[in-house]
Coordinates of C-alpha atoms (C1' of nucleotides) in Angstrom, one line a residue:
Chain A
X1 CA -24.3 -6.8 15.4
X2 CA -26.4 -9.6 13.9
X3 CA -28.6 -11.9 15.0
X4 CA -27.3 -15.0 12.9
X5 CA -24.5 -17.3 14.2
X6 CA -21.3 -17.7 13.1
X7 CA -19.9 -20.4 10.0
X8 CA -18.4 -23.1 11.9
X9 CA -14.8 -23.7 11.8
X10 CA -15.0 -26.5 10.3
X11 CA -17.5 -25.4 8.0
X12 CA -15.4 -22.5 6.9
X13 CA -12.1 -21.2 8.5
X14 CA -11.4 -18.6 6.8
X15 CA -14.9 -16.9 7.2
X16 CA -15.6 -17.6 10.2
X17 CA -11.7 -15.6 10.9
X18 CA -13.2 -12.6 9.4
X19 CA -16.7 -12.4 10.8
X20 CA -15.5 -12.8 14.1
X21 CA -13.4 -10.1 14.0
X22 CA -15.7 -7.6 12.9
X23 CA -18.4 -9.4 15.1
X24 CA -16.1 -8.9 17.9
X25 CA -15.5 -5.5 16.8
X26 CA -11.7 -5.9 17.2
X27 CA -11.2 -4.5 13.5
X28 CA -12.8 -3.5 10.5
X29 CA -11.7 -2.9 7.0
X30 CA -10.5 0.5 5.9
X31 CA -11.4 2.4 2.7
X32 CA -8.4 1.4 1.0
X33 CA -7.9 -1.8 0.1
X34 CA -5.7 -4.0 2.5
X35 CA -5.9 -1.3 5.1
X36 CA -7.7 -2.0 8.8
X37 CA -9.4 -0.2 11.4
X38 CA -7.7 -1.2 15.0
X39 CA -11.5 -0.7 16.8
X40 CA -11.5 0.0 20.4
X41 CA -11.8 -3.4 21.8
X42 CA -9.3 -4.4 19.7
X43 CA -6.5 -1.8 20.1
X44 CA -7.1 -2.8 23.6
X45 CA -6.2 -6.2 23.6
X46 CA -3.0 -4.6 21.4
X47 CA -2.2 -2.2 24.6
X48 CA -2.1 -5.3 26.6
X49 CA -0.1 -7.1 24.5
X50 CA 2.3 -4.2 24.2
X51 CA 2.2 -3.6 28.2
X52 CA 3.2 -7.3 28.3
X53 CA 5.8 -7.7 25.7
X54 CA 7.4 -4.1 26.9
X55 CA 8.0 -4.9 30.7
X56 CA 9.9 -7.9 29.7
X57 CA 11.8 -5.4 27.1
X58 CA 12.5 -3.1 30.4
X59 CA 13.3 -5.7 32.5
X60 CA 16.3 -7.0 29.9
X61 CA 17.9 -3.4 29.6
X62 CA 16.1 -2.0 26.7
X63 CA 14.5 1.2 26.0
X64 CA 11.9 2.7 24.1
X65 CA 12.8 5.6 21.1
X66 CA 11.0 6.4 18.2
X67 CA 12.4 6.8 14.6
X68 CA 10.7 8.7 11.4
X69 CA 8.4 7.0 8.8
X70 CA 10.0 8.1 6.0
X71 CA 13.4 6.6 4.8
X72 CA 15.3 7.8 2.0
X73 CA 15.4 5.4 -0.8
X74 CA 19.3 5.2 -1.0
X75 CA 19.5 4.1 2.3
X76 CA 17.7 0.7 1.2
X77 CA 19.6 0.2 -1.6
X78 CA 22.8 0.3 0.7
X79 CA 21.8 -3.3 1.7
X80 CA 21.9 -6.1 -1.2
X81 CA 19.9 -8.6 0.3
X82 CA 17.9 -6.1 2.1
X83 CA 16.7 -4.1 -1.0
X84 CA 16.4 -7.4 -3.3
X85 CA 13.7 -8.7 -0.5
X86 CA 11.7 -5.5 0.5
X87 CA 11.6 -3.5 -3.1
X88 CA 8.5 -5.5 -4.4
X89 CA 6.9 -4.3 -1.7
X90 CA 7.8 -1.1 -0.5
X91 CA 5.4 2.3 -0.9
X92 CA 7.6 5.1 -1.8
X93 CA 6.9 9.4 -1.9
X94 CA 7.7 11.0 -5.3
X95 CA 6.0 14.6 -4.4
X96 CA 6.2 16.4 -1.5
X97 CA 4.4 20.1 -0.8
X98 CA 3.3 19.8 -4.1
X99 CA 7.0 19.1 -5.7
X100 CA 8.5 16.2 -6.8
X101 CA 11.1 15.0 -4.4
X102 CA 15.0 15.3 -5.2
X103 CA 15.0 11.5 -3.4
X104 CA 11.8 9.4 -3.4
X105 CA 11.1 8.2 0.1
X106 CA 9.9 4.8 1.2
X107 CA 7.7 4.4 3.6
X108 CA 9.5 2.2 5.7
X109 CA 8.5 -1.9 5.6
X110 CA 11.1 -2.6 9.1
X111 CA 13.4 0.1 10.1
X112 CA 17.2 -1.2 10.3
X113 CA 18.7 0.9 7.9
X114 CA 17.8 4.2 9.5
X115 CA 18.2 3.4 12.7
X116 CA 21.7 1.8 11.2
X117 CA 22.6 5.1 9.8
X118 CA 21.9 7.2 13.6
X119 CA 23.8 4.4 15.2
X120 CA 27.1 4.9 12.9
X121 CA 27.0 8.8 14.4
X122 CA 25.9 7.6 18.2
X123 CA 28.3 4.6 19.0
X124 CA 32.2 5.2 19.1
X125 CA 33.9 3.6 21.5
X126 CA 33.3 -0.1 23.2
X127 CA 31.9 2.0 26.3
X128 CA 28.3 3.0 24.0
X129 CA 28.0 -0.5 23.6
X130 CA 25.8 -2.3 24.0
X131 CA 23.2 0.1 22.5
X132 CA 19.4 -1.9 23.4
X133 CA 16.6 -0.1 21.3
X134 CA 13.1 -0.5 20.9
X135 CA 10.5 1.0 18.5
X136 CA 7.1 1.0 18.8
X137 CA 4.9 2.6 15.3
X138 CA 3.7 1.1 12.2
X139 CA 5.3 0.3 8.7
X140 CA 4.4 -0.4 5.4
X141 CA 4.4 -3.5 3.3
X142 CA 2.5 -3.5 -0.3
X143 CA 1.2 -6.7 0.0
X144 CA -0.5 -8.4 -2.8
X145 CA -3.1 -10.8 -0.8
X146 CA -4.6 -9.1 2.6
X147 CA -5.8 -10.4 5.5
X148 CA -7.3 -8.7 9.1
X149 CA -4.2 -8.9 11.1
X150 CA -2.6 -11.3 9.7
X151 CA -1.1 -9.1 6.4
X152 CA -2.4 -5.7 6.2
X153 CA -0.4 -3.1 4.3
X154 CA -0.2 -1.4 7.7
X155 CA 0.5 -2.8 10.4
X156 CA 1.6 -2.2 13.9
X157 CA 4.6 -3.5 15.7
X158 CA 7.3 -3.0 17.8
X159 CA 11.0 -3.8 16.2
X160 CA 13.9 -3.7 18.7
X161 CA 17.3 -3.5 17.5
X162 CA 20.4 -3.3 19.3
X163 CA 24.0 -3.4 18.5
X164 CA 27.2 -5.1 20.1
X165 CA 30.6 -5.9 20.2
X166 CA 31.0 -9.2 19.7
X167 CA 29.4 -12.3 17.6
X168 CA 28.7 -13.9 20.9
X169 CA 27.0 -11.2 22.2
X170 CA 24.9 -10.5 19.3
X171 CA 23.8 -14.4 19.2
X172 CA 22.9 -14.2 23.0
X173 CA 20.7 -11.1 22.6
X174 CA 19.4 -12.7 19.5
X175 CA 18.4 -15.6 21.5
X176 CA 17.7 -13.9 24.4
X177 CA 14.2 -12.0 22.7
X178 CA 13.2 -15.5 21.0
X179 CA 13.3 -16.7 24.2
X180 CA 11.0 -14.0 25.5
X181 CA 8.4 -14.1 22.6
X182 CA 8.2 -17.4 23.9
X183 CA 7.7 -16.8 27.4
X184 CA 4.9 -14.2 26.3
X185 CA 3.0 -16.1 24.0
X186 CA 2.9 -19.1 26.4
X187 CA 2.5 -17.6 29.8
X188 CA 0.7 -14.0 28.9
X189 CA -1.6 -15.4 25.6
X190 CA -1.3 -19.3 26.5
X191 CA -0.3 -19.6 22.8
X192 CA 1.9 -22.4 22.6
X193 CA 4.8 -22.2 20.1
X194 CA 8.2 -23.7 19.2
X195 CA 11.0 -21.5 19.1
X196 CA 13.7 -22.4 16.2
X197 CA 15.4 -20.7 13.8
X198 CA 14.3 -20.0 9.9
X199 CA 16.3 -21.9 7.4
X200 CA 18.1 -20.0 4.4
X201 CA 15.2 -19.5 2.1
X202 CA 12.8 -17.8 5.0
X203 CA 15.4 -16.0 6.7
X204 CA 15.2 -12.0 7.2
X205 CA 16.3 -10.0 4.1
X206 CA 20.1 -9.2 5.5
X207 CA 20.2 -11.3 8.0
X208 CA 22.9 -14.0 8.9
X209 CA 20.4 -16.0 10.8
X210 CA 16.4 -15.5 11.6
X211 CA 14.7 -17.2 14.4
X212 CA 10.8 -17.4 15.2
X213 CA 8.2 -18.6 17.2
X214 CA 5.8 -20.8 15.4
X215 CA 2.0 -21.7 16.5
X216 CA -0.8 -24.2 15.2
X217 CA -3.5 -22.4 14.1
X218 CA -7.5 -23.9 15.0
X219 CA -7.3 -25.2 11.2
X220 CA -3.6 -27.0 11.6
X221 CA -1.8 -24.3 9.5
X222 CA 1.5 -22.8 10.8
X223 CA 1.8 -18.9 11.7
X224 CA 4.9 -17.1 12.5
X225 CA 4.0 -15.3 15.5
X226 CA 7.7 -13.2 16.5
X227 CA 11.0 -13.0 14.8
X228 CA 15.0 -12.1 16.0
X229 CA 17.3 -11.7 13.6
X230 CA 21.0 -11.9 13.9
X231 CA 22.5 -8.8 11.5
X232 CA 25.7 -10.0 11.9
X233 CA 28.0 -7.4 10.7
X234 CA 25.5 -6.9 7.4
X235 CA 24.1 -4.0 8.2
X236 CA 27.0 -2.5 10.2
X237 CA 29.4 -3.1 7.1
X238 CA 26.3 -1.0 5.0
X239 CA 26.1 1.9 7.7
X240 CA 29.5 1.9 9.1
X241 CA 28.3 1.1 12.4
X242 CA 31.9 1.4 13.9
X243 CA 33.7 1.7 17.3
X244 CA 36.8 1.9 18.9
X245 CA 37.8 -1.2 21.0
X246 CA 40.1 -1.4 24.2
X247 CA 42.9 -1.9 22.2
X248 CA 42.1 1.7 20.5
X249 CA 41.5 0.0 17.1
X250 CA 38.2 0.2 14.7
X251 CA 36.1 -2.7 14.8
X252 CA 32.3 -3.3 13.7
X253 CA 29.7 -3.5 15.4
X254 CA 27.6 -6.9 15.6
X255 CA 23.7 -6.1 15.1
X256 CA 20.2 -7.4 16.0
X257 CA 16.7 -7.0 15.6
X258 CA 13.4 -8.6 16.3
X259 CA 9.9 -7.7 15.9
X260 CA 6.3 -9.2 17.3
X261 CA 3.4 -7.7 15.1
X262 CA -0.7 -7.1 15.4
X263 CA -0.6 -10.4 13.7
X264 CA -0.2 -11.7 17.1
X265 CA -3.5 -10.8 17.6
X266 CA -4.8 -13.0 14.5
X267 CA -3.2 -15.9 16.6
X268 CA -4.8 -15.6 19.8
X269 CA -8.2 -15.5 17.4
X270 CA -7.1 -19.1 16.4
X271 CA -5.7 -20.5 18.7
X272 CA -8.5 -20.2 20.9
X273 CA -11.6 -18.9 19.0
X274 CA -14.3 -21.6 19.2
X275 CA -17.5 -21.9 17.1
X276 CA -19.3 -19.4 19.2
X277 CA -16.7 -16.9 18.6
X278 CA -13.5 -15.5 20.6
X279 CA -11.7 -16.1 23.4
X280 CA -9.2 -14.5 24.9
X281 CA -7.2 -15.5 27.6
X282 CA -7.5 -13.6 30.8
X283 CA -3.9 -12.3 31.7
X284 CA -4.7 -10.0 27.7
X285 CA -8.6 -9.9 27.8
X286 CA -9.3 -6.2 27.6
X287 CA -12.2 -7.4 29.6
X288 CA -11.2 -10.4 31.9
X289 CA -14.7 -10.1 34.2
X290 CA -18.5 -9.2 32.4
X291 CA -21.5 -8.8 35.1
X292 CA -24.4 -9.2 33.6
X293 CA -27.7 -8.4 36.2
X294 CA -30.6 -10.4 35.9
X295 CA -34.0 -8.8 36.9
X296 CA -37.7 -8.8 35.8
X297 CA -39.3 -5.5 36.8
X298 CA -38.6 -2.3 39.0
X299 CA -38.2 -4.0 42.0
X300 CA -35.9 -6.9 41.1
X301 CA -33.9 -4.4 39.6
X302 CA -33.3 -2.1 43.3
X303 CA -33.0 -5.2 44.7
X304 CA -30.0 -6.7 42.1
X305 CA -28.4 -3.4 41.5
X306 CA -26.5 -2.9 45.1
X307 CA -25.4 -6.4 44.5
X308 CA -24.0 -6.1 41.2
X309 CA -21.9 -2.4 42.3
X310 CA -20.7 -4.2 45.5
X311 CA -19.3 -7.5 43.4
X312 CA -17.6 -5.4 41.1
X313 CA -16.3 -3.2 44.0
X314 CA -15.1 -5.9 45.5
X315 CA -13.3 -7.4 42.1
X316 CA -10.6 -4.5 42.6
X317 CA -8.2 -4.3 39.9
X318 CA -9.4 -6.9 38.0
X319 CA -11.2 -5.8 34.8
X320 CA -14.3 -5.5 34.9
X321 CA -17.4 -4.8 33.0
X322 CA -21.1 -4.4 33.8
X323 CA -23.5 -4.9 31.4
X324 CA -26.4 -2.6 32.3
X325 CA -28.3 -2.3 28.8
X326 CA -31.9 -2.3 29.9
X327 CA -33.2 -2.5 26.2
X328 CA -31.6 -6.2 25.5
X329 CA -32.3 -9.6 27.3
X330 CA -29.9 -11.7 29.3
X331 CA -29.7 -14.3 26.7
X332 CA -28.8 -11.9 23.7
X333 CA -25.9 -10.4 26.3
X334 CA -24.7 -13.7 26.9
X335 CA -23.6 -15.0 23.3
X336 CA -22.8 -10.9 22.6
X337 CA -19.9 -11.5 25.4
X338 CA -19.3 -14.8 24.1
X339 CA -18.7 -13.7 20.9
X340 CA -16.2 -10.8 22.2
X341 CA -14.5 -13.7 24.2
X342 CA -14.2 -12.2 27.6
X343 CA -12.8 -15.3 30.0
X344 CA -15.7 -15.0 32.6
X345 CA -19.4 -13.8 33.0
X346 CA -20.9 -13.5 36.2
X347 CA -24.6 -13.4 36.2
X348 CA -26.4 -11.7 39.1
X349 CA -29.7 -12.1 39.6
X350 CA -32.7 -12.6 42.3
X351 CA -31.6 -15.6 43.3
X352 CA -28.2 -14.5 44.1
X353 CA -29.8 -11.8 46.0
X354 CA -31.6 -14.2 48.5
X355 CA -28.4 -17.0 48.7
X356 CA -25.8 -14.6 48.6
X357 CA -23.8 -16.2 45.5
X358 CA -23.6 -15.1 41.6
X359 CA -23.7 -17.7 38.8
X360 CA -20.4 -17.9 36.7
X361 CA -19.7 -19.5 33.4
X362 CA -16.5 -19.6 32.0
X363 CA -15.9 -19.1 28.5
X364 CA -13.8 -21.8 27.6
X365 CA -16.2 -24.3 28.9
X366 CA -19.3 -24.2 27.4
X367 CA -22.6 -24.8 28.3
X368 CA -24.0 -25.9 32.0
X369 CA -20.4 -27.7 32.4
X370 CA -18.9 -24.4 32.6
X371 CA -21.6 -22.7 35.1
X372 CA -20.9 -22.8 39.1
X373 CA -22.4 -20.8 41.7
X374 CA -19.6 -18.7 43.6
X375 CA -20.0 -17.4 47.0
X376 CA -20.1 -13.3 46.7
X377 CA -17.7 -14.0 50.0
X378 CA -14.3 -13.3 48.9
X379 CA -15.3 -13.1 45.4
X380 CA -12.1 -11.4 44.4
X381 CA -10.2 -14.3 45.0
X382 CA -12.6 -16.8 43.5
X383 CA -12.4 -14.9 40.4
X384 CA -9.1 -14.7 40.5
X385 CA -8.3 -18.3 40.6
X386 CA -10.7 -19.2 38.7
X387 CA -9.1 -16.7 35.7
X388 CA -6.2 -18.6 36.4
X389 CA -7.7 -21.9 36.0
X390 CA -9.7 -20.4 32.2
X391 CA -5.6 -19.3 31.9
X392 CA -3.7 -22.5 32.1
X393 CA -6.7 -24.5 30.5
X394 CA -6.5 -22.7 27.6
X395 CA -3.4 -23.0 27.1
X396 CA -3.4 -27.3 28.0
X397 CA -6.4 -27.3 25.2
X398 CA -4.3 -25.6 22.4
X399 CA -1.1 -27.6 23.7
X400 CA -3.0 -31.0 22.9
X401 CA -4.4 -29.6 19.7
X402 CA -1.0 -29.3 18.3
X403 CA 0.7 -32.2 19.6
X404 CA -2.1 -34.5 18.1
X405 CA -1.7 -32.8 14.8
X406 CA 2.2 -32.8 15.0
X407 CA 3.7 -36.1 13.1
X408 CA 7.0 -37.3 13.0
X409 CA 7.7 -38.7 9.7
X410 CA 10.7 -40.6 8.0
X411 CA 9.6 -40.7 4.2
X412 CA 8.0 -38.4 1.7
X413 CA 4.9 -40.4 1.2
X414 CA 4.1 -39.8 5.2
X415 CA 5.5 -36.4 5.3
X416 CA 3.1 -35.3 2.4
X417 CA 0.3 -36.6 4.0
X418 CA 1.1 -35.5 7.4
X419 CA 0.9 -31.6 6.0
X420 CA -2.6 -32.5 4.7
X421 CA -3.9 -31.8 8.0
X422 CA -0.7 -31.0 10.8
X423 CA 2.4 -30.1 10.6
X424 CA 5.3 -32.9 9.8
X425 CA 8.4 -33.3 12.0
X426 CA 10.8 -34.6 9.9
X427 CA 15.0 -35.2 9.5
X428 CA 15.8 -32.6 6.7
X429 CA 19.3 -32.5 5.2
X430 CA 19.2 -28.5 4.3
X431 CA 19.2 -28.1 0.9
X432 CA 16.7 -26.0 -0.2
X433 CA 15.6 -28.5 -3.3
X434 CA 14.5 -31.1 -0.3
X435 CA 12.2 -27.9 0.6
X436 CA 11.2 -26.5 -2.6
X437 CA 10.2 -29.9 -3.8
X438 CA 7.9 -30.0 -1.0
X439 CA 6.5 -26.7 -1.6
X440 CA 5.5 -27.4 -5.0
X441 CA 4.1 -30.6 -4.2
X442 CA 2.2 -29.9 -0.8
X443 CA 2.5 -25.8 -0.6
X444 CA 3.9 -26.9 2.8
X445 CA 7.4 -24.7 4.1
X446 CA 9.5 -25.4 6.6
X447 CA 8.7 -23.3 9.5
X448 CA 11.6 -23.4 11.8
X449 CA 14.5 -25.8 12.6
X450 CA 13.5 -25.9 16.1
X451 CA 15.5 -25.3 19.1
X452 CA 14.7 -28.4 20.5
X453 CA 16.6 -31.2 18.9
X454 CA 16.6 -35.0 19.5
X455 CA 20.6 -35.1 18.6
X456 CA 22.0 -37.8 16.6
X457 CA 21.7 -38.1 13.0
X458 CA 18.8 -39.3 10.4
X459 CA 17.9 -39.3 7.0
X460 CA 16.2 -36.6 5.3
X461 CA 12.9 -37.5 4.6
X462 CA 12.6 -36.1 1.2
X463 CA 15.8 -37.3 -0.5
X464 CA 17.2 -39.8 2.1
X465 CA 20.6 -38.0 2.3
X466 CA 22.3 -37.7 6.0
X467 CA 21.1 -35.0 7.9
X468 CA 22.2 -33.8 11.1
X469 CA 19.0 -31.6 12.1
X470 CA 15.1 -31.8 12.1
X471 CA 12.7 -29.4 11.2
X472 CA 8.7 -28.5 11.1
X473 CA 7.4 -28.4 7.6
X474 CA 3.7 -27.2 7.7
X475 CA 1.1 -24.9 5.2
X476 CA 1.6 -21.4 7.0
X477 CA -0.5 -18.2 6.8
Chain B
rC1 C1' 0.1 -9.0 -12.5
rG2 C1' -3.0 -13.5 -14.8
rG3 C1' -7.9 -16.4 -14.0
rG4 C1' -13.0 -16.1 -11.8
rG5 C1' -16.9 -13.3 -9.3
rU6 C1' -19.6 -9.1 -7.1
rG7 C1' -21.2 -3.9 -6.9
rU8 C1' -29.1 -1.5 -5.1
rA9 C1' -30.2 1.7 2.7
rG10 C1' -25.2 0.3 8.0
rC11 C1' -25.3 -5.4 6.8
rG12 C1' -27.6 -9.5 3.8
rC13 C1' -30.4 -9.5 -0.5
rA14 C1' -34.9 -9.1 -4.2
rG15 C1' -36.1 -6.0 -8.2
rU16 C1' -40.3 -9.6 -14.0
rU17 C1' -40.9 -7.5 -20.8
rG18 C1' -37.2 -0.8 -19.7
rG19 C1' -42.6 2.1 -16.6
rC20 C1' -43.7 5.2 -8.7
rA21 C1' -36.8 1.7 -5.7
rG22 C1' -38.4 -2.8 -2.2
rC23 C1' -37.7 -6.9 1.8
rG24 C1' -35.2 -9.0 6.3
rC25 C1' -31.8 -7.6 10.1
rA26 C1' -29.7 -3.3 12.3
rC27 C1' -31.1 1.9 13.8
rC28 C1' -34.9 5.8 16.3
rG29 C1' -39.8 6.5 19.4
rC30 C1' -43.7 4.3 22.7
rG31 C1' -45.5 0.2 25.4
rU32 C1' -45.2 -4.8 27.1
rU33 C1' -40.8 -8.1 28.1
rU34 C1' -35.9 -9.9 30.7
rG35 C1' -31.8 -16.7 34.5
rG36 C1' -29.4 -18.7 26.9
rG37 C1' -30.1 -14.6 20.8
rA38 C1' -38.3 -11.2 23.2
rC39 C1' -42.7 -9.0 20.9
rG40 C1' -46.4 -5.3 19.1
rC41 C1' -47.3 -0.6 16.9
rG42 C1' -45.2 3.7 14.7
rG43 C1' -40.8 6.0 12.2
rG44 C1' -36.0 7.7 9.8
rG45 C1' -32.6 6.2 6.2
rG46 C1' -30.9 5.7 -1.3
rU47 C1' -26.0 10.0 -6.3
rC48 C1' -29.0 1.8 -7.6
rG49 C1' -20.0 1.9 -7.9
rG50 C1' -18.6 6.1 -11.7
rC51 C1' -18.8 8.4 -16.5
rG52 C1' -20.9 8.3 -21.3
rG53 C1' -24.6 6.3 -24.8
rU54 C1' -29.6 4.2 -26.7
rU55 C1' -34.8 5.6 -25.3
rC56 C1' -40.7 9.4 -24.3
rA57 C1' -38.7 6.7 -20.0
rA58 C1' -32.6 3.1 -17.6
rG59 C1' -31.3 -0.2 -11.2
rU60 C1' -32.7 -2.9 -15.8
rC61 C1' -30.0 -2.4 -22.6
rC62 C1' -24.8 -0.9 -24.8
rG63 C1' -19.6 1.0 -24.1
rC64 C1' -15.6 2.6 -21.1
rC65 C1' -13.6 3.1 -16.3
rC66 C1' -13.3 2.2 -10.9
rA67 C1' -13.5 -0.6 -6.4
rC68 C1' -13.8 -4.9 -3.6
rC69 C1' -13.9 -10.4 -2.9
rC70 C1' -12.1 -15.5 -4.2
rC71 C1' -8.1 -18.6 -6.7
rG72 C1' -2.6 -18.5 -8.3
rA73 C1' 3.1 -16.1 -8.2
rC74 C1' 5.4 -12.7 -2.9
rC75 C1' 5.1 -12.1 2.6
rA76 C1' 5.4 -10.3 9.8

RNA sequence: CGGGGUGUAGCGCAGUUGGCAGCGCACCGCGUUUGGGACGCGGGGGUCGGCGGUUCAAGUCCGCCCACCCCGACCA
């Protein structure tokens, strides 16, 4: 750990990104290029995330399998799109035990055509259907330009797919998991986002329609924080994913899939991350509670110590951690924890002792503004609201960050200006020379087509044509 | 893959005309400290990215290779 502080944000985003992260110790960079080290603290905060994101998978019928790394190259190739999309960047096996391989193997970038080809033997009649499956694992994606979290050549995941027996069906379960990314990111992370779906040109290789959850980064650029896809009948077609309907005739099936990455983890960092380093919200923290005692000598100490076991006894299940390094000072501890964003430092000290209390400072408030005294009477509930209050704040803060950097724009002129610094929210006819042109001129996408619409009609700010939808165009990661 | 840059202790760097490989932080030991990033003293740690060449002598000069970073074309 050093000593030095942090580049501002403002100063420099994308460095400040990295050296909190490795401040933090959430990650660290692997010997091969691209590659990362999930540290401890870090693969935590993923546990909680995947604890999070798979009770809501439970709770909507799914369950958990696991399929092999190592796809066989033809099955790729059995999906047009899907091939055209992923080849560039797929990492494939030529030699095996010391022989070259009758059929190279890809490590697999997403895993739809090998489930697809064990769901073609496993469904047959209407009655296996629906079929609601979730991975968790890692794939592969050879990457040209790498970032910690955010595009790794690994990375970890979890990809659900499912399959059913009708369109309708399909699009409900599609929406169905967009709808709870969304409830995650806002109510477990407090990352705000707007669900909508992809338009043609950032759609899912093989998919009929992509959906995503979209966030505002601390520097105003767009990240695409969870996808669902809607197969369609594309993959089923590809891996004859058939069954037998109630009239006793063959039908395909209808398929989805949807996946939320490590990258989520790159936008709790900045969404919330302040100059001072991380901070996590307290429903993910891996540690939602840091104690840090506070004596001079010997006898402070036997006086503090009893206080500080009893507090955290009392906390419960809330997690907890005390900080009992006797070779560093309070003050170092204080910006260490600050830096590894846990929600809420209680500081226990003589004081405390005599007036029965202990000294807490939230996180996201910095400062003296943040500090209160608390009453070590009922502390587990004054912690526990309190958590709640670091909770919804957090997610207010990032909430009003956004909407002031969101601008709804009717010409070009204001649209390209708008992406300077925010994302623009804009009438868009659908062609994808209205987005390309933007692109070129602005390196601003669209991000989604969201969900949300006003209704009515309007003119597309780029070319001025009719257009019946509006979308978010915005510089993404 | 194109353009630019950097490789010397865990990290950040210095190293003059080619002449004993150093500094700060971190780490280890002892002591004093401790309510917002403590201090003193004493220590440990190196294939100078790799290979080859020039030379009495190479971190330093020459050649080739490799890795990583930044900027562009692709992406959860």
């Amino acid at each position: 750990m050093s000593n030095e502080k942090l580049p501002s944000r403002a100063e420099n985003y994308s460095e400040w990104y990295n050296q909190v992260i490795q401040r933090a110790e959430l990650a660290d960079y692997a010997p091969v290029r691209g590659c990362m080290v999930v540290r401890p603290y870090g693969w935590s905060l993923w546990e909680n995330i995947q604890q999070a994101l798979d009770s809501r998978f439970k709770a909507t019928g799914h369950v958990n399998a696991a399929f092999p790394l190592f796809i066989p190259m033809s099955f790729l190739e059995k999906e047009k799109e899907h091939v055209e999309g992923f080849s560039p960047e797929l990492a494939v096996v030529t030699i095996g035990g010391g022989e070259k391989l009758e059929e190279p193997l890809v490590v697999r970038p997403t895993s739809e055509t090998i489930i697809g080809y064990m769901y073609s033997k496993w469904i047959k009649s209407y009655r296996d259907l629906p079929l609601l499956i979730n991975q968790w694992g890692n794939v592969v994606r050879w990457e040209m330009r790498t970032r910690l979290f955010l595009r790794t050549l690994e990375f970890y995941w979890q990809e659900g797919h499912t399959a059913h027996a009708t369109a309708k069906e399909a699009e409900e379960e599609t929406l169905r998991m967009l709808d709870i990314y969304t409830r995650f990111a806002v109510e477990d992370a407090a990352v705000p986002v707007i669900p909508g779906r992809k338009s043609n040109s950032e759609k899912f290789a093989g998919a009929v329609h992509s959906y995503s959850i979209e966030a505002m980064m601390g520097d105003t650029k767009a990240l695409q924080a969870g996808t669902s896809h809607l197969l369609g009948q594309n993959f089923a077609k590809a891996f004859n994913i058939q069954y037998l309907d109630m009239n006793n005739e063959l039908q395909y099936c209808w398929t989805t899939s949807w996946g939320v990455s490590t990258r989520f983890i790159g936008a709790i960092i900045m969404t919330h991350g302040d100059d001072q380093g991380l901070i996590l919200p307290p429903r993910l923290a891996p540690i939602q509670v840091v104690i840090v005692p506070i004596y001079k000598n010997d006898e402070e100490r036997a006086r503090v110590m009893p206080v500080v076991d009893k507090i955290r006894a009392a906390l419960g299940s809330i997690r907890v951690k005390v900080d009992d390094r006797s070779e560093l000072t309070p003050g170092f501890k204080f910006n260490d924890w600050e830096m590894r964003g846990v929600p809420l430092r209680l500081e226990i000290g003589p004081k405390d002792v005599e007036k029965g209390s202990v000294m807490a400072a939230r996180r996201d408030v910095p400062g003296r503004e943040g500090k209160s005294f608390l009453p070590q009477e009922n502390i587990a509930s004054s912690v526990g609201a309190l958590l709640d209050t670091i909770q919804s704040s957090l997610y207010e803060k990032a909430r009003a960050f956004r909407d002031s950097h969101i601008t709804d724009v009717t010409n070009y002129e204001a649209l390209t200006t708008a992406v300077q610094d925010g994302w623009a929210h804009a009438w868009w006819c659908g062609s994808a020379d209205c987005e390309n042109r933007v692109k070129e001129e602005t390196k601003a996408t669209t991000r989604c087509i969201p969900m949300q619409q006003p209704g009515g009609t309007g003119k597309c700010a780029v070319c001025g044509r009719d257009a019946n939808e509006k979308v978010y165009f915005a510089r993404a990661y």
